[in-house]
Structures are given as structure tokens and as C-alpha cells.
mmCIF file of the C-alpha atoms, coordinates in Angstrom:
data_MODEL
# 
_entry.id   MODEL 
# 
loop_
_atom_site.group_PDB 
_atom_site.id 
_atom_site.type_symbol 
_atom_site.label_atom_id 
_atom_site.label_alt_id 
_atom_site.label_comp_id 
_atom_site.label_asym_id 
_atom_site.label_entity_id 
_atom_site.label_seq_id 
_atom_site.pdbx_PDB_ins_code 
_atom_site.Cartn_x 
_atom_site.Cartn_y 
_atom_site.Cartn_z 
_atom_site.occupancy 
_atom_site.B_iso_or_equiv 
_atom_site.pdbx_formal_charge 
_atom_site.auth_seq_id 
_atom_site.auth_comp_id 
_atom_site.auth_asym_id 
_atom_site.auth_atom_id 
_atom_site.pdbx_PDB_model_num 
ATOM 1   C CA . MET A 1 1   ? -104.277 184.957 206.718 1.00 0.00 ? 1   MET A CA 1 
ATOM 2   C CA . TYR A 1 2   ? -100.816 185.665 205.348 1.00 0.00 ? 2   TYR A CA 1 
ATOM 3   C CA . ARG A 1 3   ? -101.253 184.558 201.688 1.00 0.00 ? 3   ARG A CA 1 
ATOM 4   C CA . ARG A 1 4   ? -102.047 187.986 200.270 1.00 0.00 ? 4   ARG A CA 1 
ATOM 5   C CA . LEU A 1 5   ? -98.910  189.808 199.610 1.00 0.00 ? 5   LEU A CA 1 
ATOM 6   C CA . PRO A 1 6   ? -99.651  193.321 200.085 1.00 0.00 ? 6   PRO A CA 1 
ATOM 7   C CA . ASN A 1 7   ? -96.713  194.688 197.844 1.00 0.00 ? 7   ASN A CA 1 
ATOM 8   C CA . TRP A 1 8   ? -95.912  195.316 194.399 1.00 0.00 ? 8   TRP A CA 1 
ATOM 9   C CA . VAL A 1 9   ? -92.867  194.115 192.649 1.00 0.00 ? 9   VAL A CA 1 
ATOM 10  C CA . LEU A 1 10  ? -91.078  194.782 189.484 1.00 0.00 ? 10  LEU A CA 1 
ATOM 11  C CA . GLY A 1 11  ? -91.022  192.000 186.994 1.00 0.00 ? 11  GLY A CA 1 
ATOM 12  C CA . PHE A 1 12  ? -89.170  191.737 183.782 1.00 0.00 ? 12  PHE A CA 1 
ATOM 13  C CA . HIS A 1 13  ? -90.019  189.537 180.791 1.00 0.00 ? 13  HIS A CA 1 
ATOM 14  C CA . GLY A 1 14  ? -87.648  188.634 178.086 1.00 0.00 ? 14  GLY A CA 1 
ATOM 15  C CA . THR A 1 15  ? -89.000  188.680 174.653 1.00 0.00 ? 15  THR A CA 1 
ATOM 16  C CA . ASP A 1 16  ? -88.477  190.462 171.276 1.00 0.00 ? 16  ASP A CA 1 
ATOM 17  C CA . ALA A 1 17  ? -88.483  194.186 170.366 1.00 0.00 ? 17  ALA A CA 1 
ATOM 18  C CA . THR A 1 18  ? -91.599  193.930 168.331 1.00 0.00 ? 18  THR A CA 1 
ATOM 19  C CA . THR A 1 19  ? -93.667  192.357 171.228 1.00 0.00 ? 19  THR A CA 1 
ATOM 20  C CA . VAL A 1 20  ? -92.421  195.080 173.554 1.00 0.00 ? 20  VAL A CA 1 
ATOM 21  C CA . LYS A 1 21  ? -93.498  197.862 171.163 1.00 0.00 ? 21  LYS A CA 1 
ATOM 22  C CA . LYS A 1 22  ? -96.944  196.248 170.728 1.00 0.00 ? 22  LYS A CA 1 
ATOM 23  C CA . ILE A 1 23  ? -97.454  196.040 174.383 1.00 0.00 ? 23  ILE A CA 1 
ATOM 24  C CA . LEU A 1 24  ? -96.394  199.448 175.176 1.00 0.00 ? 24  LEU A CA 1 
ATOM 25  C CA . CYS A 1 25  ? -98.423  201.014 172.319 1.00 0.00 ? 25  CYS A CA 1 
ATOM 26  C CA . ASN A 1 26  ? -101.692 199.275 173.522 1.00 0.00 ? 26  ASN A CA 1 
ATOM 27  C CA . PRO A 1 27  ? -102.841 200.358 176.905 1.00 0.00 ? 27  PRO A CA 1 
ATOM 28  C CA . LYS A 1 28  ? -105.190 197.211 176.948 1.00 0.00 ? 28  LYS A CA 1 
ATOM 29  C CA . GLY A 1 29  ? -102.538 194.900 175.544 1.00 0.00 ? 29  GLY A CA 1 
ATOM 30  C CA . HIS A 1 30  ? -100.961 192.060 177.789 1.00 0.00 ? 30  HIS A CA 1 
ATOM 31  C CA . LEU A 1 31  ? -98.297  189.572 177.224 1.00 0.00 ? 31  LEU A CA 1 
ATOM 32  C CA . ASP A 1 32  ? -99.640  186.100 176.337 1.00 0.00 ? 32  ASP A CA 1 
ATOM 33  C CA . PRO A 1 33  ? -99.520  183.502 179.255 1.00 0.00 ? 33  PRO A CA 1 
ATOM 34  C CA . SER A 1 34  ? -97.444  180.574 178.727 1.00 0.00 ? 34  SER A CA 1 
ATOM 35  C CA . GLU A 1 35  ? -99.321  177.200 178.936 1.00 0.00 ? 35  GLU A CA 1 
ATOM 36  C CA . ASN A 1 36  ? -96.642  174.574 178.336 1.00 0.00 ? 36  ASN A CA 1 
ATOM 37  C CA . ASP A 1 37  ? -96.817  171.332 180.282 1.00 0.00 ? 37  ASP A CA 1 
ATOM 38  C CA . TYR A 1 38  ? -93.278  171.975 181.502 1.00 0.00 ? 38  TYR A CA 1 
ATOM 39  C CA . ASP A 1 39  ? -93.522  175.644 182.921 1.00 0.00 ? 39  ASP A CA 1 
ATOM 40  C CA . TRP A 1 40  ? -91.876  175.828 186.139 1.00 0.00 ? 40  TRP A CA 1 
ATOM 41  C CA . LEU A 1 41  ? -94.739  177.469 187.967 1.00 0.00 ? 41  LEU A CA 1 
ATOM 42  C CA . GLY A 1 42  ? -97.732  176.379 185.983 1.00 0.00 ? 42  GLY A CA 1 
ATOM 43  C CA . SER A 1 43  ? -99.511  178.387 183.434 1.00 0.00 ? 43  SER A CA 1 
ATOM 44  C CA . GLY A 1 44  ? -99.111  182.197 183.644 1.00 0.00 ? 44  GLY A CA 1 
ATOM 45  C CA . VAL A 1 45  ? -97.257  185.334 182.193 1.00 0.00 ? 45  VAL A CA 1 
ATOM 46  C CA . TYR A 1 46  ? -93.722  184.834 183.477 1.00 0.00 ? 46  TYR A CA 1 
ATOM 47  C CA . PHE A 1 47  ? -91.539  187.287 185.011 1.00 0.00 ? 47  PHE A CA 1 
ATOM 48  C CA . TRP A 1 48  ? -87.982  187.590 186.458 1.00 0.00 ? 48  TRP A CA 1 
ATOM 49  C CA . GLU A 1 49  ? -88.452  189.542 189.773 1.00 0.00 ? 49  GLU A CA 1 
ATOM 50  C CA . ASN A 1 50  ? -86.157  192.660 189.775 1.00 0.00 ? 50  ASN A CA 1 
ATOM 51  C CA . ASP A 1 51  ? -83.732  191.252 187.249 1.00 0.00 ? 51  ASP A CA 1 
ATOM 52  C CA . PRO A 1 52  ? -83.857  192.820 183.797 1.00 0.00 ? 52  PRO A CA 1 
ATOM 53  C CA . GLU A 1 53  ? -80.422  191.437 182.785 1.00 0.00 ? 53  GLU A CA 1 
ATOM 54  C CA . ARG A 1 54  ? -81.615  187.834 183.428 1.00 0.00 ? 54  ARG A CA 1 
ATOM 55  C CA . ALA A 1 55  ? -84.705  188.461 181.433 1.00 0.00 ? 55  ALA A CA 1 
ATOM 56  C CA . LEU A 1 56  ? -82.598  189.702 178.561 1.00 0.00 ? 56  LEU A CA 1 
ATOM 57  C CA . LYS A 1 57  ? -80.242  186.737 178.797 1.00 0.00 ? 57  LYS A CA 1 
ATOM 58  C CA . PHE A 1 58  ? -83.167  184.395 178.797 1.00 0.00 ? 58  PHE A CA 1 
ATOM 59  C CA . ALA A 1 59  ? -84.642  185.942 175.692 1.00 0.00 ? 59  ALA A CA 1 
ATOM 60  C CA . LYS A 1 60  ? -81.241  185.573 173.860 1.00 0.00 ? 60  LYS A CA 1 
ATOM 61  C CA . GLU A 1 61  ? -80.785  181.984 175.033 1.00 0.00 ? 61  GLU A CA 1 
ATOM 62  C CA . ARG A 1 62  ? -84.352  181.110 174.004 1.00 0.00 ? 62  ARG A CA 1 
ATOM 63  C CA . MET A 1 63  ? -84.250  182.648 170.573 1.00 0.00 ? 63  MET A CA 1 
ATOM 64  C CA . LYS A 1 64  ? -80.912  180.789 169.974 1.00 0.00 ? 64  LYS A CA 1 
ATOM 65  C CA . TRP A 1 65  ? -82.431  177.428 170.909 1.00 0.00 ? 65  TRP A CA 1 
ATOM 66  C CA . LEU A 1 66  ? -85.471  177.943 168.837 1.00 0.00 ? 66  LEU A CA 1 
ATOM 67  C CA . GLY A 1 67  ? -83.651  179.703 165.722 1.00 0.00 ? 67  GLY A CA 1 
ATOM 68  C CA . ILE A 1 68  ? -85.641  182.870 166.072 1.00 0.00 ? 68  ILE A CA 1 
ATOM 69  C CA . ARG A 1 69  ? -84.003  185.751 164.275 1.00 0.00 ? 69  ARG A CA 1 
ATOM 70  C CA . LYS A 1 70  ? -85.573  188.637 166.205 1.00 0.00 ? 70  LYS A CA 1 
ATOM 71  C CA . LYS A 1 71  ? -84.110  191.423 168.243 1.00 0.00 ? 71  LYS A CA 1 
ATOM 72  C CA . PRO A 1 72  ? -84.251  190.387 171.889 1.00 0.00 ? 72  PRO A CA 1 
ATOM 73  C CA . ALA A 1 73  ? -85.736  192.991 174.378 1.00 0.00 ? 73  ALA A CA 1 
ATOM 74  C CA . VAL A 1 74  ? -87.197  193.295 177.803 1.00 0.00 ? 74  VAL A CA 1 
ATOM 75  C CA . ILE A 1 75  ? -90.462  194.852 179.054 1.00 0.00 ? 75  ILE A CA 1 
ATOM 76  C CA . GLY A 1 76  ? -91.041  195.740 182.688 1.00 0.00 ? 76  GLY A CA 1 
ATOM 77  C CA . ALA A 1 77  ? -94.255  195.264 184.575 1.00 0.00 ? 77  ALA A CA 1 
ATOM 78  C CA . VAL A 1 78  ? -95.474  196.485 187.953 1.00 0.00 ? 78  VAL A CA 1 
ATOM 79  C CA . ILE A 1 79  ? -97.063  193.531 189.620 1.00 0.00 ? 79  ILE A CA 1 
ATOM 80  C CA . ASP A 1 80  ? -99.535  193.258 192.574 1.00 0.00 ? 80  ASP A CA 1 
ATOM 81  C CA . LEU A 1 81  ? -98.768  189.763 193.793 1.00 0.00 ? 81  LEU A CA 1 
ATOM 82  C CA . GLY A 1 82  ? -102.214 189.639 195.398 1.00 0.00 ? 82  GLY A CA 1 
ATOM 83  C CA . LEU A 1 83  ? -103.191 186.287 196.592 1.00 0.00 ? 83  LEU A CA 1 
ATOM 84  C CA . CYS A 1 84  ? -99.991  184.336 195.948 1.00 0.00 ? 84  CYS A CA 1 
ATOM 85  C CA . LEU A 1 85  ? -98.867  180.750 196.084 1.00 0.00 ? 85  LEU A CA 1 
ATOM 86  C CA . ASN A 1 86  ? -95.560  182.103 197.514 1.00 0.00 ? 86  ASN A CA 1 
ATOM 87  C CA . LEU A 1 87  ? -93.167  178.978 197.552 1.00 0.00 ? 87  LEU A CA 1 
ATOM 88  C CA . PHE A 1 88  ? -91.091  180.526 200.013 1.00 0.00 ? 88  PHE A CA 1 
ATOM 89  C CA . ASP A 1 89  ? -93.751  180.161 202.595 1.00 0.00 ? 89  ASP A CA 1 
ATOM 90  C CA . GLN A 1 90  ? -94.249  177.097 204.783 1.00 0.00 ? 90  GLN A CA 1 
ATOM 91  C CA . VAL A 1 91  ? -97.916  177.015 204.400 1.00 0.00 ? 91  VAL A CA 1 
ATOM 92  C CA . ALA A 1 92  ? -97.687  177.201 200.632 1.00 0.00 ? 92  ALA A CA 1 
ATOM 93  C CA . LEU A 1 93  ? -95.112  174.374 200.627 1.00 0.00 ? 93  LEU A CA 1 
ATOM 94  C CA . ALA A 1 94  ? -97.265  172.254 202.713 1.00 0.00 ? 94  ALA A CA 1 
ATOM 95  C CA . GLU A 1 95  ? -100.348 172.913 200.411 1.00 0.00 ? 95  GLU A CA 1 
ATOM 96  C CA . LEU A 1 96  ? -98.115  171.981 197.342 1.00 0.00 ? 96  LEU A CA 1 
ATOM 97  C CA . ASN A 1 97  ? -96.963  168.712 198.998 1.00 0.00 ? 97  ASN A CA 1 
ATOM 98  C CA . SER A 1 98  ? -100.545 167.757 199.858 1.00 0.00 ? 98  SER A CA 1 
ATOM 99  C CA . ALA A 1 99  ? -101.436 168.430 196.315 1.00 0.00 ? 99  ALA A CA 1 
ATOM 100 C CA . HIS A 1 100 ? -98.732  166.245 195.031 1.00 0.00 ? 100 HIS A CA 1 
ATOM 101 C CA . LYS A 1 101 ? -100.050 163.396 197.325 1.00 0.00 ? 101 LYS A CA 1 
ATOM 102 C CA . ASP A 1 102 ? -103.539 163.891 195.836 1.00 0.00 ? 102 ASP A CA 1 
ATOM 103 C CA . PHE A 1 103 ? -102.179 164.026 192.292 1.00 0.00 ? 103 PHE A CA 1 
ATOM 104 C CA . ASP A 1 104 ? -100.140 160.861 192.780 1.00 0.00 ? 104 ASP A CA 1 
ATOM 105 C CA . PHE A 1 105 ? -103.064 159.004 194.161 1.00 0.00 ? 105 PHE A CA 1 
ATOM 106 C CA . ASP A 1 106 ? -105.152 160.154 191.136 1.00 0.00 ? 106 ASP A CA 1 
ATOM 107 C CA . MET A 1 107 ? -102.474 158.997 188.613 1.00 0.00 ? 107 MET A CA 1 
ATOM 108 C CA . GLN A 1 108 ? -102.358 155.589 190.327 1.00 0.00 ? 108 GLN A CA 1 
ATOM 109 C CA . LEU A 1 109 ? -105.992 155.213 190.172 1.00 0.00 ? 109 LEU A CA 1 
ATOM 110 C CA . LEU A 1 110 ? -105.988 156.034 186.576 1.00 0.00 ? 110 LEU A CA 1 
ATOM 111 C CA . GLY A 1 111 ? -102.979 153.700 185.822 1.00 0.00 ? 111 GLY A CA 1 
ATOM 112 C CA . VAL A 1 112 ? -100.981 156.728 184.358 1.00 0.00 ? 112 VAL A CA 1 
ATOM 113 C CA . PRO A 1 113 ? -97.471  157.374 185.211 1.00 0.00 ? 113 PRO A CA 1 
ATOM 114 C CA . MET A 1 114 ? -96.419  160.490 187.032 1.00 0.00 ? 114 MET A CA 1 
ATOM 115 C CA . PRO A 1 115 ? -94.901  163.241 184.929 1.00 0.00 ? 115 PRO A CA 1 
ATOM 116 C CA . LYS A 1 116 ? -91.152  163.828 185.562 1.00 0.00 ? 116 LYS A CA 1 
ATOM 117 C CA . ASN A 1 117 ? -88.859  166.865 185.647 1.00 0.00 ? 117 ASN A CA 1 
ATOM 118 C CA . GLU A 1 118 ? -86.273  166.501 182.890 1.00 0.00 ? 118 GLU A CA 1 
ATOM 119 C CA . GLY A 1 119 ? -83.586  168.434 181.285 1.00 0.00 ? 119 GLY A CA 1 
ATOM 120 C CA . GLY A 1 120 ? -80.192  168.168 183.113 1.00 0.00 ? 120 GLY A CA 1 
ATOM 121 C CA . LYS A 1 121 ? -79.421  169.229 186.541 1.00 0.00 ? 121 LYS A CA 1 
ATOM 122 C CA . ASP A 1 122 ? -81.486  172.312 186.361 1.00 0.00 ? 122 ASP A CA 1 
ATOM 123 C CA . SER A 1 123 ? -84.645  170.272 185.279 1.00 0.00 ? 123 SER A CA 1 
ATOM 124 C CA . LEU A 1 124 ? -85.420  172.676 182.456 1.00 0.00 ? 124 LEU A CA 1 
ATOM 125 C CA . PHE A 1 125 ? -88.515  170.841 181.685 1.00 0.00 ? 125 PHE A CA 1 
ATOM 126 C CA . ARG A 1 126 ? -90.530  170.644 184.922 1.00 0.00 ? 126 ARG A CA 1 
ATOM 127 C CA . ARG A 1 127 ? -93.613  168.564 183.955 1.00 0.00 ? 127 ARG A CA 1 
ATOM 128 C CA . LEU A 1 128 ? -94.086  167.193 187.477 1.00 0.00 ? 128 LEU A CA 1 
ATOM 129 C CA . ASP A 1 129 ? -94.009  170.565 189.276 1.00 0.00 ? 129 ASP A CA 1 
ATOM 130 C CA . CYS A 1 130 ? -96.149  172.133 186.553 1.00 0.00 ? 130 CYS A CA 1 
ATOM 131 C CA . ALA A 1 131 ? -98.734  169.329 187.005 1.00 0.00 ? 131 ALA A CA 1 
ATOM 132 C CA . VAL A 1 132 ? -98.692  169.573 190.773 1.00 0.00 ? 132 VAL A CA 1 
ATOM 133 C CA . ILE A 1 133 ? -98.974  173.297 190.777 1.00 0.00 ? 133 ILE A CA 1 
ATOM 134 C CA . GLU A 1 134 ? -101.764 173.187 188.333 1.00 0.00 ? 134 GLU A CA 1 
ATOM 135 C CA . HIS A 1 135 ? -103.495 170.503 190.662 1.00 0.00 ? 135 HIS A CA 1 
ATOM 136 C CA . VAL A 1 136 ? -103.153 173.024 193.434 1.00 0.00 ? 136 VAL A CA 1 
ATOM 137 C CA . HIS A 1 137 ? -105.344 175.384 191.351 1.00 0.00 ? 137 HIS A CA 1 
ATOM 138 C CA . ARG A 1 138 ? -107.815 172.751 190.497 1.00 0.00 ? 138 ARG A CA 1 
ATOM 139 C CA . LEU A 1 139 ? -108.170 171.598 194.136 1.00 0.00 ? 139 LEU A CA 1 
ATOM 140 C CA . ARG A 1 140 ? -108.770 175.165 195.157 1.00 0.00 ? 140 ARG A CA 1 
ATOM 141 C CA . ALA A 1 141 ? -111.491 175.853 192.451 1.00 0.00 ? 141 ALA A CA 1 
ATOM 142 C CA . LYS A 1 142 ? -113.109 172.376 193.218 1.00 0.00 ? 142 LYS A CA 1 
ATOM 143 C CA . SER A 1 143 ? -113.404 173.193 196.953 1.00 0.00 ? 143 SER A CA 1 
ATOM 144 C CA . GLY A 1 144 ? -115.385 176.367 196.303 1.00 0.00 ? 144 GLY A CA 1 
ATOM 145 C CA . LYS A 1 145 ? -114.335 177.557 199.691 1.00 0.00 ? 145 LYS A CA 1 
ATOM 146 C CA . VAL A 1 146 ? -110.972 179.319 198.915 1.00 0.00 ? 146 VAL A CA 1 
ATOM 147 C CA . ALA A 1 147 ? -110.095 182.064 196.359 1.00 0.00 ? 147 ALA A CA 1 
ATOM 148 C CA . ALA A 1 148 ? -107.919 181.244 193.329 1.00 0.00 ? 148 ALA A CA 1 
ATOM 149 C CA . TYR A 1 149 ? -104.388 182.162 193.513 1.00 0.00 ? 149 TYR A CA 1 
ATOM 150 C CA . GLN A 1 150 ? -103.510 185.087 191.247 1.00 0.00 ? 150 GLN A CA 1 
ATOM 151 C CA . THR A 1 151 ? -99.740  184.633 191.139 1.00 0.00 ? 151 THR A CA 1 
ATOM 152 C CA . VAL A 1 152 ? -97.121  182.069 191.868 1.00 0.00 ? 152 VAL A CA 1 
ATOM 153 C CA . ARG A 1 153 ? -93.656  182.964 193.059 1.00 0.00 ? 153 ARG A CA 1 
ATOM 154 C CA . SER A 1 154 ? -90.624  180.784 193.833 1.00 0.00 ? 154 SER A CA 1 
ATOM 155 C CA . GLY A 1 155 ? -86.741  181.059 193.939 1.00 0.00 ? 155 GLY A CA 1 
ATOM 156 C CA . PHE A 1 156 ? -84.716  178.692 191.728 1.00 0.00 ? 156 PHE A CA 1 
ATOM 157 C CA . LEU A 1 157 ? -81.063  177.750 192.119 1.00 0.00 ? 157 LEU A CA 1 
ATOM 158 C CA . GLU A 1 158 ? -79.954  177.459 188.591 1.00 0.00 ? 158 GLU A CA 1 
ATOM 159 C CA . GLY A 1 159 ? -76.677  177.141 186.649 1.00 0.00 ? 159 GLY A CA 1 
ATOM 160 C CA . GLY A 1 160 ? -73.239  175.854 187.791 1.00 0.00 ? 160 GLY A CA 1 
ATOM 161 C CA . ALA A 1 161 ? -71.535  177.138 190.992 1.00 0.00 ? 161 ALA A CA 1 
ATOM 162 C CA . LEU A 1 162 ? -70.762  180.825 190.741 1.00 0.00 ? 162 LEU A CA 1 
ATOM 163 C CA . TYR A 1 163 ? -67.090  180.251 191.781 1.00 0.00 ? 163 TYR A CA 1 
ATOM 164 C CA . GLU A 1 164 ? -65.388  177.015 193.157 1.00 0.00 ? 164 GLU A CA 1 
ATOM 165 C CA . GLY A 1 165 ? -66.954  175.933 196.438 1.00 0.00 ? 165 GLY A CA 1 
ATOM 166 C CA . SER A 1 166 ? -69.582  178.427 196.186 1.00 0.00 ? 166 SER A CA 1 
ATOM 167 C CA . GLY A 1 167 ? -73.182  178.009 197.583 1.00 0.00 ? 167 GLY A CA 1 
ATOM 168 C CA . PHE A 1 168 ? -74.447  180.471 195.037 1.00 0.00 ? 168 PHE A CA 1 
ATOM 169 C CA . ASN A 1 169 ? -75.294  179.561 191.458 1.00 0.00 ? 169 ASN A CA 1 
ATOM 170 C CA . ALA A 1 170 ? -74.768  181.622 188.312 1.00 0.00 ? 170 ALA A CA 1 
ATOM 171 C CA . LYS A 1 171 ? -78.421  181.845 187.399 1.00 0.00 ? 171 LYS A CA 1 
ATOM 172 C CA . ASN A 1 172 ? -80.067  182.076 190.791 1.00 0.00 ? 172 ASN A CA 1 
ATOM 173 C CA . HIS A 1 173 ? -83.337  183.940 190.461 1.00 0.00 ? 173 HIS A CA 1 
ATOM 174 C CA . ILE A 1 174 ? -87.003  184.645 191.551 1.00 0.00 ? 174 ILE A CA 1 
ATOM 175 C CA . GLN A 1 175 ? -89.693  183.887 189.012 1.00 0.00 ? 175 GLN A CA 1 
ATOM 176 C CA . ILE A 1 176 ? -93.350  185.119 189.124 1.00 0.00 ? 176 ILE A CA 1 
ATOM 177 C CA . ALA A 1 177 ? -96.068  183.579 187.096 1.00 0.00 ? 177 ALA A CA 1 
ATOM 178 C CA . VAL A 1 178 ? -99.106  185.837 186.930 1.00 0.00 ? 178 VAL A CA 1 
ATOM 179 C CA . ARG A 1 179 ? -102.423 183.921 186.505 1.00 0.00 ? 179 ARG A CA 1 
ATOM 180 C CA . ASN A 1 180 ? -104.696 186.811 186.791 1.00 0.00 ? 180 ASN A CA 1 
ATOM 181 C CA . LEU A 1 181 ? -103.757 189.529 184.389 1.00 0.00 ? 181 LEU A CA 1 
ATOM 182 C CA . SER A 1 182 ? -105.451 192.258 186.568 1.00 0.00 ? 182 SER A CA 1 
ATOM 183 C CA . CYS A 1 183 ? -102.422 191.867 188.866 1.00 0.00 ? 183 CYS A CA 1 
ATOM 184 C CA . ILE A 1 184 ? -100.293 193.653 186.108 1.00 0.00 ? 184 ILE A CA 1 
ATOM 185 C CA . LYS A 1 185 ? -100.855 197.265 186.958 1.00 0.00 ? 185 LYS A CA 1 
ATOM 186 C CA . GLY A 1 186 ? -98.726  198.502 184.093 1.00 0.00 ? 186 GLY A CA 1 
ATOM 187 C CA . TYR A 1 187 ? -95.960  197.861 181.550 1.00 0.00 ? 187 TYR A CA 1 
ATOM 188 C CA . PHE A 1 188 ? -92.874  199.817 181.157 1.00 0.00 ? 188 PHE A CA 1 
ATOM 189 C CA . LEU A 1 189 ? -89.468  200.030 179.266 1.00 0.00 ? 189 LEU A CA 1 
ATOM 190 C CA . PRO A 1 190 ? -86.604  199.384 181.723 1.00 0.00 ? 190 PRO A CA 1 
ATOM 191 C CA . ARG A 1 191 ? -83.808  201.860 181.781 1.00 0.00 ? 191 ARG A CA 1 
ATOM 192 C CA . THR A 1 192 ? -80.415  200.672 180.436 1.00 0.00 ? 192 THR A CA 1 
ATOM 193 C CA . ARG A 1 193 ? -77.434  200.839 182.705 1.00 0.00 ? 193 ARG A CA 1 
ATOM 194 C CA . GLY A 1 194 ? -75.282  203.982 181.961 1.00 0.00 ? 194 GLY A CA 1 
# 
């Protein structure tokens, strides 16, 4: 009953200037969904909720890691969260936990080890979380009784302590993975501070 989030949010995607121009100049264009086995929220087009600065930092970090020599840039999007697997919601967390138990059972049955989250204290490569979230989607599709989630949303405590003794981390953020591209109502070029 409360799974549909009747609000729109602003999301920001860190990428390169060429991609931003390509999307803005093509009214039917979309960003490409990410489908890595380590994506934090499963497959989808990823956005930082209400945080263009974090999106730009991520674009710069990613380009540095991958040795990409392009101009980093940010594109904004108006997103209708629609039917959302909102991992701030207790019912969604219970569904995720149930899917984990089902997935673990399947993996044991197949004799395959469970994927693991790896990559330091922030678990940059979230293969377990990605697999479990994707399993949620498969279970919903298999049931035939419930609609598919259109978006996935969660908060993440990332980075070291903001200051000594802090309960806040330097890279805290809310991330959204848009699975159904019709939830992206439009793209825009964010204003810069000034």
C-alpha cells in the first residue's frame, strides 16, 4: 500500500561532457543502465539524490581509476520514484531479507558459494547486495501477482568519519537506481554555484 512513492526527486548522474551533451540534445535519449554484478542497488541508471557535487566527485574519481581522459560533467534528472524498493522502509527491508534467505537456499542447492561484498570498509564491490536485490526482482516477476519495482533507493554511509568522534561520514549519500526508464521525466543541466 505504501510502496508507491508519489513524489518526484532530483537525481544527478556523474559522467563526461560528451555524454551530457548527447543526452540533452536528443529528446528520446537516455543514460545507459549499469548492469555490473557489483552494482550497489542492482541494475539500473544510477543517480545521487539531490547532490550534484557528489555526482561530479564520483565522475572524477571513476575517470581517475579507469584512466579515462575526458571532461567530467553532471546531468540532472527529474525522477518519478513510482513503485520503489525503498530501503528506508521496514517492509522493503523485510522483503530484501526474505529474498536473501531464498537466494542462499538456492545457492546451497546448486553447491555454489554466495557472492561477497568486497572492496574495503565501504564495500565498493557489492556483489552480494546486487545479487540479492536482483533476486527480489526475479521473485516478484516469478510470482506474477505483484508489479515490478521501477526504482530502488537507499542511503549509504561511506567514507571515513567527517571529523573525530563523528557519527557522520564524509561521503554519505542517497542513491537511486532507475530500472524503468519511463520514471525519468526529463534531463537538465544543473546550475553551478555562484
